[in-house]
Amino acid sequence: SDNTFNNFIINGDFILFQNPNDQFKLYKVRIDGSETEKITDFSVDSYVIHENVILAINSSDNNNLYSIDPSNLKATRLFLMNGENLKAFNGKLYFINCDDSNYLYTLNVNLADSTCTSNALIKDSISDYYLNEKGIFVNKNITPNNISYKSYN
């Protein structure tokens, strides 16, 4: 593709990506490089695939959570959250809550009735986190060169 890629996810025959040349709006392209299409008209902080829909944090709307229907690309605001760095691992969702001292939160999304709840998981100000099968590795804002670890239990 001639597009610049940022934060991409392979989903079936398509690659979803943020396009830095278009204010980090979300795009998709076939794996063979054909059929490039813009998915959102808004800037996206981060996004995941969850239960066959795209969940994205809309940077243009105070970092609120949106769902995007892949069949018609309709975007719907789901949750007022002022979050960033949305990630998914083993069916669970996580984000950094900008309204709560950059604490790491879990996010529960019920797409059937369009409801969401969130809970603080790590009550330390963090800049980034990494999820894997062992647990969560966290960069705290206070000690940016040290990584902390938290198990899922």
mmCIF file of C-alpha atoms in Angstrom:
data_model
loop_
_atom_site.group_PDB
_atom_site.id
_atom_site.type_symbol
_atom_site.label_atom_id
_atom_site.label_comp_id
_atom_site.label_asym_id
_atom_site.label_seq_id
_atom_site.Cartn_x
_atom_site.Cartn_y
_atom_site.Cartn_z
ATOM 1 C CA SER A 1 0.000 0.000 0.000
ATOM 2 C CA ASP A 2 1.093 3.575 -0.566
ATOM 3 C CA ASN A 3 -0.356 4.570 2.815
ATOM 4 C CA THR A 4 1.669 5.093 5.952
ATOM 5 C CA PHE A 5 0.715 2.527 8.579
ATOM 6 C CA ASN A 6 0.526 2.909 12.328
ATOM 7 C CA ASN A 7 -0.807 0.381 14.871
ATOM 8 C CA PHE A 8 -2.183 -2.252 12.552
ATOM 9 C CA ILE A 9 -4.302 -5.362 13.192
ATOM 10 C CA ILE A 10 -4.734 -8.224 10.741
ATOM 11 C CA ASN A 11 -8.384 -9.266 10.644
ATOM 12 C CA GLY A 12 -9.256 -11.981 8.124
ATOM 13 C CA ASP A 13 -8.333 -10.776 4.627
ATOM 14 C CA PHE A 14 -7.898 -7.178 5.776
ATOM 15 C CA ILE A 15 -5.405 -5.089 7.675
ATOM 16 C CA LEU A 16 -6.854 -2.323 9.850
ATOM 17 C CA PHE A 17 -4.513 0.597 10.493
ATOM 18 C CA GLN A 18 -4.266 4.148 11.698
ATOM 19 C CA ASN A 19 -3.219 6.490 8.890
ATOM 20 C CA PRO A 20 -0.827 9.160 10.234
ATOM 21 C CA ASN A 21 -1.125 11.013 6.902
ATOM 22 C CA ASP A 22 -4.856 11.504 7.580
ATOM 23 C CA GLN A 23 -4.838 12.581 11.249
ATOM 24 C CA PHE A 24 -4.732 8.962 12.520
ATOM 25 C CA LYS A 25 -8.115 8.044 11.082
ATOM 26 C CA LEU A 26 -8.804 4.325 10.816
ATOM 27 C CA TYR A 27 -8.432 2.613 7.425
ATOM 28 C CA LYS A 28 -8.563 -0.904 6.055
ATOM 29 C CA VAL A 29 -6.749 -2.537 3.144
ATOM 30 C CA ARG A 30 -6.811 -6.067 1.742
ATOM 31 C CA ILE A 31 -3.735 -8.114 2.566
ATOM 32 C CA ASP A 32 -2.786 -8.015 -1.145
ATOM 33 C CA GLY A 33 -2.740 -4.179 -1.002
ATOM 34 C CA SER A 34 -6.018 -3.620 -2.865
ATOM 35 C CA GLU A 35 -9.279 -2.016 -1.704
ATOM 36 C CA THR A 36 -8.005 0.646 0.658
ATOM 37 C CA GLU A 37 -10.926 2.320 2.411
ATOM 38 C CA LYS A 38 -11.301 4.875 5.199
ATOM 39 C CA ILE A 39 -13.290 3.426 8.117
ATOM 40 C CA THR A 40 -13.649 6.489 10.366
ATOM 41 C CA ASP A 41 -14.026 10.211 9.792
ATOM 42 C CA PHE A 42 -12.524 10.823 13.235
ATOM 43 C CA SER A 43 -9.038 10.406 14.669
ATOM 44 C CA VAL A 44 -8.516 7.177 16.596
ATOM 45 C CA ASP A 45 -6.289 6.902 19.669
ATOM 46 C CA SER A 46 -6.449 3.099 19.742
ATOM 47 C CA TYR A 47 -8.754 0.295 18.678
ATOM 48 C CA VAL A 48 -9.428 -3.443 19.001
ATOM 49 C CA ILE A 49 -11.625 -6.109 17.437
ATOM 50 C CA HIS A 50 -14.162 -7.326 20.010
ATOM 51 C CA GLU A 51 -17.051 -9.702 19.305
ATOM 52 C CA ASN A 52 -16.816 -9.006 15.554
ATOM 53 C CA VAL A 53 -17.038 -5.217 15.872
ATOM 54 C CA ILE A 54 -14.333 -2.584 16.027
ATOM 55 C CA LEU A 55 -14.090 -0.723 19.317
ATOM 56 C CA ALA A 56 -12.183 2.543 19.012
ATOM 57 C CA ILE A 57 -11.273 5.432 21.250
ATOM 58 C CA ASN A 58 -12.327 8.564 19.364
ATOM 59 C CA SER A 59 -9.642 11.247 19.828
ATOM 60 C CA SER A 60 -11.949 13.807 18.216
ATOM 61 C CA ASP A 61 -14.629 13.258 20.895
ATOM 62 C CA ASN A 62 -12.805 13.564 24.233
ATOM 63 C CA ASN A 63 -11.411 10.011 23.931
ATOM 64 C CA ASN A 64 -14.787 8.327 24.290
ATOM 65 C CA LEU A 65 -15.420 4.728 23.220
ATOM 66 C CA TYR A 66 -17.133 4.028 19.897
ATOM 67 C CA SER A 67 -18.259 0.808 18.251
ATOM 68 C CA ILE A 68 -17.944 0.489 14.486
ATOM 69 C CA ASP A 69 -20.089 -2.007 12.592
ATOM 70 C CA PRO A 70 -17.800 -3.577 9.945
ATOM 71 C CA SER A 71 -20.709 -4.273 7.569
ATOM 72 C CA ASN A 72 -21.737 -0.624 7.109
ATOM 73 C CA LEU A 73 -18.944 1.286 8.946
ATOM 74 C CA LYS A 74 -21.507 3.043 11.155
ATOM 75 C CA ALA A 75 -19.848 4.453 14.272
ATOM 76 C CA THR A 76 -21.831 4.723 17.519
ATOM 77 C CA ARG A 77 -20.673 6.237 20.798
ATOM 78 C CA LEU A 78 -20.865 3.570 23.513
ATOM 79 C CA PHE A 79 -19.209 4.984 26.595
ATOM 80 C CA LEU A 80 -18.081 8.328 28.019
ATOM 81 C CA MET A 81 -14.644 7.514 29.374
ATOM 82 C CA ASN A 82 -11.761 9.868 28.398
ATOM 83 C CA GLY A 83 -9.524 6.863 27.873
ATOM 84 C CA GLU A 84 -6.482 5.982 25.851
ATOM 85 C CA ASN A 85 -4.427 2.972 24.860
ATOM 86 C CA LEU A 86 -7.303 0.491 24.494
ATOM 87 C CA LYS A 87 -6.052 -3.105 24.307
ATOM 88 C CA ALA A 88 -7.583 -6.574 24.289
ATOM 89 C CA PHE A 89 -6.176 -9.857 25.549
ATOM 90 C CA ASN A 90 -7.944 -13.205 25.988
ATOM 91 C CA GLY A 91 -11.360 -11.617 25.480
ATOM 92 C CA LYS A 92 -10.806 -8.905 28.103
ATOM 93 C CA LEU A 93 -10.469 -5.180 27.463
ATOM 94 C CA TYR A 94 -8.155 -2.682 29.158
ATOM 95 C CA PHE A 95 -7.522 1.055 28.884
ATOM 96 C CA ILE A 96 -5.777 3.932 30.630
ATOM 97 C CA ASN A 97 -8.303 6.232 32.319
ATOM 98 C CA CYS A 98 -7.212 9.849 31.733
ATOM 99 C CA ASP A 99 -9.855 11.134 34.193
ATOM 100 C CA ASP A 100 -8.506 8.957 37.017
ATOM 101 C CA SER A 101 -4.786 9.740 37.263
ATOM 102 C CA ASN A 102 -3.921 7.485 34.289
ATOM 103 C CA TYR A 103 -4.846 4.349 36.231
ATOM 104 C CA LEU A 104 -5.218 1.097 34.301
ATOM 105 C CA TYR A 105 -8.865 0.018 34.016
ATOM 106 C CA THR A 106 -10.684 -3.052 32.813
ATOM 107 C CA LEU A 107 -13.608 -2.480 30.488
ATOM 108 C CA ASN A 108 -16.700 -4.641 30.116
ATOM 109 C CA VAL A 109 -18.720 -4.052 26.960
ATOM 110 C CA ASN A 110 -22.141 -5.591 26.401
ATOM 111 C CA LEU A 111 -22.889 -5.033 22.721
ATOM 112 C CA ALA A 112 -26.361 -6.595 22.985
ATOM 113 C CA ASP A 113 -27.661 -3.698 25.061
ATOM 114 C CA SER A 114 -24.904 -1.133 24.351
ATOM 115 C CA THR A 115 -23.768 -0.852 27.956
ATOM 116 C CA CYS A 116 -20.270 -0.554 29.372
ATOM 117 C CA THR A 117 -18.734 -0.669 32.828
ATOM 118 C CA SER A 118 -15.177 -0.110 33.940
ATOM 119 C CA ASN A 119 -13.134 -0.819 37.068
ATOM 120 C CA ALA A 120 -9.719 0.327 38.250
ATOM 121 C CA LEU A 121 -7.195 -2.506 38.046
ATOM 122 C CA ILE A 122 -3.887 -0.760 38.798
ATOM 123 C CA LYS A 123 -4.085 2.386 40.913
ATOM 124 C CA ASP A 124 -0.795 3.915 39.833
ATOM 125 C CA SER A 125 -0.307 6.507 37.145
ATOM 126 C CA ILE A 126 0.984 4.631 34.101
ATOM 127 C CA SER A 127 2.234 5.639 30.667
ATOM 128 C CA ASP A 128 1.980 2.271 28.939
ATOM 129 C CA TYR A 129 1.272 -1.391 29.572
ATOM 130 C CA TYR A 130 1.851 -4.734 27.882
ATOM 131 C CA LEU A 131 -0.435 -7.750 28.143
ATOM 132 C CA ASN A 132 0.689 -11.364 27.770
ATOM 133 C CA GLU A 133 -0.227 -14.797 29.079
ATOM 134 C CA LYS A 134 1.755 -14.292 32.319
ATOM 135 C CA GLY A 135 0.302 -10.935 33.347
ATOM 136 C CA ILE A 136 0.531 -7.206 32.791
ATOM 137 C CA PHE A 137 3.801 -5.333 32.514
ATOM 138 C CA VAL A 138 3.409 -1.651 33.363
ATOM 139 C CA ASN A 139 5.466 1.505 32.829
ATOM 140 C CA LYS A 140 4.640 3.804 35.729
ATOM 141 C CA ASN A 141 4.881 7.557 35.210
ATOM 142 C CA ILE A 142 6.842 7.994 38.447
ATOM 143 C CA THR A 143 9.538 5.480 37.428
ATOM 144 C CA PRO A 144 9.503 5.521 33.605
ATOM 145 C CA ASN A 145 12.644 3.386 33.234
ATOM 146 C CA ASN A 146 11.356 0.597 35.476
ATOM 147 C CA ILE A 147 8.713 -1.927 34.522
ATOM 148 C CA SER A 148 6.326 -3.343 37.110
ATOM 149 C CA TYR A 149 4.456 -6.618 36.870
ATOM 150 C CA LYS A 150 0.921 -7.601 37.919
ATOM 151 C CA SER A 151 -0.584 -11.056 37.521
ATOM 152 C CA TYR A 152 -4.163 -11.427 36.302
ATOM 153 C CA ASN A 153 -5.240 -13.045 39.584
#
